[in-house]
Amino acid sequence: MTIGVAHDLSPALVLNADYRPLSYYPLSLWSWQDAVKAVFLDRVTIVAEYDRAVRSPTASMRLPSVVCLKTYIKPARNPAFTRFNVFLRDRFQCQYCGSHNDLTFDHVIPRSRGGLTTWENVVAACSPCNLKKGGLMPKAAGMFPSQKPYEPTIHDLHNNGRMFPPNFLHESWLDYLYWDSELDPE
């Protein structure tokens, strides 16, 4: 198929079979190439399209902007313990000073004092706060996280992800995102 648009344009929002995005942050998007392939493999239903099209010598197809999986994918019950998910749980904010810059993670109870690398002991921290706290216990450092670390649910992470909308939101996606947002009274 001859490609008529740049490779990085026209991503498709991917919805689960229940018409909810597979994830909010990062937003579940496929490249237009993956979306077209899934259409031809009969794995998705096209819900909305862009005005752009791709053409071959014998066919033309408008690019999907929203696709819905034909088979429901059961969401994971517990999110993976990753650096990104710790940052997302903590809203990409240092739990000691509130900074959004130069984030790393800190063991509230230092590993040198028996602290484990778990949801309940790791928080997002900026490098200056992490260095300042060092291997000290919170009381000795006079530094306490603004929220007690906890194991989030997938729902917690999705809610936090909604606070960080992507740089690009196509108008055809809006009906499928942020269903719990307050509506205008008009």
mmCIF file of C-alpha atoms in Angstrom, residues 88-185:
data_model
loop_
_atom_site.group_PDB
_atom_site.id
_atom_site.type_symbol
_atom_site.label_atom_id
_atom_site.label_comp_id
_atom_site.label_asym_id
_atom_site.label_seq_id
_atom_site.Cartn_x
_atom_site.Cartn_y
_atom_site.Cartn_z
ATOM 1 C CA LEU A 88 2.401 8.226 38.039
ATOM 2 C CA ARG A 89 1.068 7.207 41.486
ATOM 3 C CA ASP A 90 2.872 10.235 42.956
ATOM 4 C CA ARG A 91 1.669 12.483 40.100
ATOM 5 C CA PHE A 92 5.184 13.156 38.801
ATOM 6 C CA GLN A 93 5.882 15.231 41.903
ATOM 7 C CA CYS A 94 8.595 15.020 44.558
ATOM 8 C CA GLN A 95 6.919 13.765 47.703
ATOM 9 C CA TYR A 96 9.192 15.922 49.860
ATOM 10 C CA CYS A 97 9.194 19.367 48.217
ATOM 11 C CA GLY A 98 6.590 19.161 45.426
ATOM 12 C CA SER A 99 9.026 19.748 42.548
ATOM 13 C CA HIS A 100 8.289 18.192 39.161
ATOM 14 C CA ASN A 101 11.906 18.389 37.984
ATOM 15 C CA ASP A 102 14.767 15.884 37.971
ATOM 16 C CA LEU A 103 12.708 13.045 39.470
ATOM 17 C CA THR A 104 14.177 9.865 40.823
ATOM 18 C CA PHE A 105 12.857 7.611 43.550
ATOM 19 C CA ASP A 106 13.655 7.371 47.236
ATOM 20 C CA HIS A 107 13.382 4.568 49.756
ATOM 21 C CA VAL A 108 11.528 6.102 52.724
ATOM 22 C CA ILE A 109 13.223 3.571 54.986
ATOM 23 C CA PRO A 110 16.686 3.384 53.403
ATOM 24 C CA ARG A 111 17.855 0.049 52.054
ATOM 25 C CA SER A 112 20.866 0.341 54.369
ATOM 26 C CA ARG A 113 18.363 0.249 57.271
ATOM 27 C CA GLY A 114 16.452 -2.765 55.954
ATOM 28 C CA GLY A 115 14.010 -0.901 53.716
ATOM 29 C CA LEU A 116 12.655 -2.852 50.783
ATOM 30 C CA THR A 117 12.063 -1.764 47.206
ATOM 31 C CA THR A 118 8.264 -2.036 47.370
ATOM 32 C CA TRP A 119 5.234 0.136 46.701
ATOM 33 C CA GLU A 120 4.934 0.783 50.435
ATOM 34 C CA ASN A 121 8.506 2.094 50.803
ATOM 35 C CA VAL A 122 9.348 3.925 47.557
ATOM 36 C CA VAL A 123 8.290 7.465 46.626
ATOM 37 C CA ALA A 124 9.060 9.877 43.814
ATOM 38 C CA ALA A 125 11.716 12.378 44.888
ATOM 39 C CA CYS A 126 13.694 15.065 43.120
ATOM 40 C CA SER A 127 17.456 14.572 43.068
ATOM 41 C CA PRO A 128 18.183 17.425 45.546
ATOM 42 C CA CYS A 129 15.747 15.995 48.133
ATOM 43 C CA ASN A 130 17.015 12.477 47.554
ATOM 44 C CA LEU A 131 20.591 13.625 48.121
ATOM 45 C CA LYS A 132 19.588 15.677 51.169
ATOM 46 C CA LYS A 133 17.769 12.753 52.777
ATOM 47 C CA GLY A 134 20.494 10.287 51.822
ATOM 48 C CA GLY A 135 20.539 7.170 53.998
ATOM 49 C CA LEU A 136 18.724 8.818 56.894
ATOM 50 C CA MET A 137 15.417 7.765 58.363
ATOM 51 C CA PRO A 138 12.629 10.314 57.765
ATOM 52 C CA LYS A 139 12.649 11.578 61.362
ATOM 53 C CA ALA A 140 16.447 12.030 61.440
ATOM 54 C CA ALA A 141 16.340 13.901 58.101
ATOM 55 C CA GLY A 142 13.243 15.892 59.075
ATOM 56 C CA MET A 143 11.749 14.848 55.741
ATOM 57 C CA PHE A 144 8.418 13.061 55.479
ATOM 58 C CA PRO A 145 6.618 12.199 52.231
ATOM 59 C CA SER A 146 3.519 14.296 51.579
ATOM 60 C CA GLN A 147 1.558 11.067 51.068
ATOM 61 C CA LYS A 148 2.237 7.703 52.609
ATOM 62 C CA PRO A 149 3.451 5.324 49.889
ATOM 63 C CA TYR A 150 0.917 2.645 48.952
ATOM 64 C CA GLU A 151 0.264 0.045 46.281
ATOM 65 C CA PRO A 152 -2.059 1.728 43.784
ATOM 66 C CA THR A 153 -4.816 0.067 41.839
ATOM 67 C CA ILE A 154 -5.087 0.277 38.070
ATOM 68 C CA HIS A 155 -8.000 2.668 38.712
ATOM 69 C CA ASP A 156 -5.722 4.942 40.809
ATOM 70 C CA LEU A 157 -3.171 5.102 37.995
ATOM 71 C CA HIS A 158 -5.848 5.755 35.350
ATOM 72 C CA ASN A 159 -7.276 8.587 37.445
ATOM 73 C CA ASN A 160 -3.829 10.136 37.867
ATOM 74 C CA GLY A 161 -3.107 9.666 34.161
ATOM 75 C CA ARG A 162 -6.186 11.715 33.259
ATOM 76 C CA MET A 163 -4.524 14.704 34.941
ATOM 77 C CA PHE A 164 -1.763 14.607 32.303
ATOM 78 C CA PRO A 165 -3.490 14.788 28.921
ATOM 79 C CA PRO A 166 -1.322 13.986 25.919
ATOM 80 C CA ASN A 167 0.018 16.746 23.701
ATOM 81 C CA PHE A 168 -2.272 15.671 20.880
ATOM 82 C CA LEU A 169 -5.973 14.880 21.295
ATOM 83 C CA HIS A 170 -7.966 14.423 18.115
ATOM 84 C CA GLU A 171 -11.572 15.648 18.346
ATOM 85 C CA SER A 172 -12.882 12.160 17.478
ATOM 86 C CA TRP A 173 -11.297 10.795 20.665
ATOM 87 C CA LEU A 174 -13.052 13.112 23.108
ATOM 88 C CA ASP A 175 -16.265 11.067 23.291
ATOM 89 C CA TYR A 176 -14.235 8.123 24.627
ATOM 90 C CA LEU A 177 -12.018 9.908 27.128
ATOM 91 C CA TYR A 178 -12.686 11.421 30.523
ATOM 92 C CA TRP A 179 -16.200 10.030 30.971
ATOM 93 C CA ASP A 180 -16.188 11.038 34.625
ATOM 94 C CA SER A 181 -15.451 14.704 33.882
ATOM 95 C CA GLU A 182 -18.002 17.286 34.950
ATOM 96 C CA LEU A 183 -20.246 18.327 32.075
ATOM 97 C CA ASP A 184 -21.092 21.878 31.070
ATOM 98 C CA PRO A 185 -24.620 22.891 32.139
#
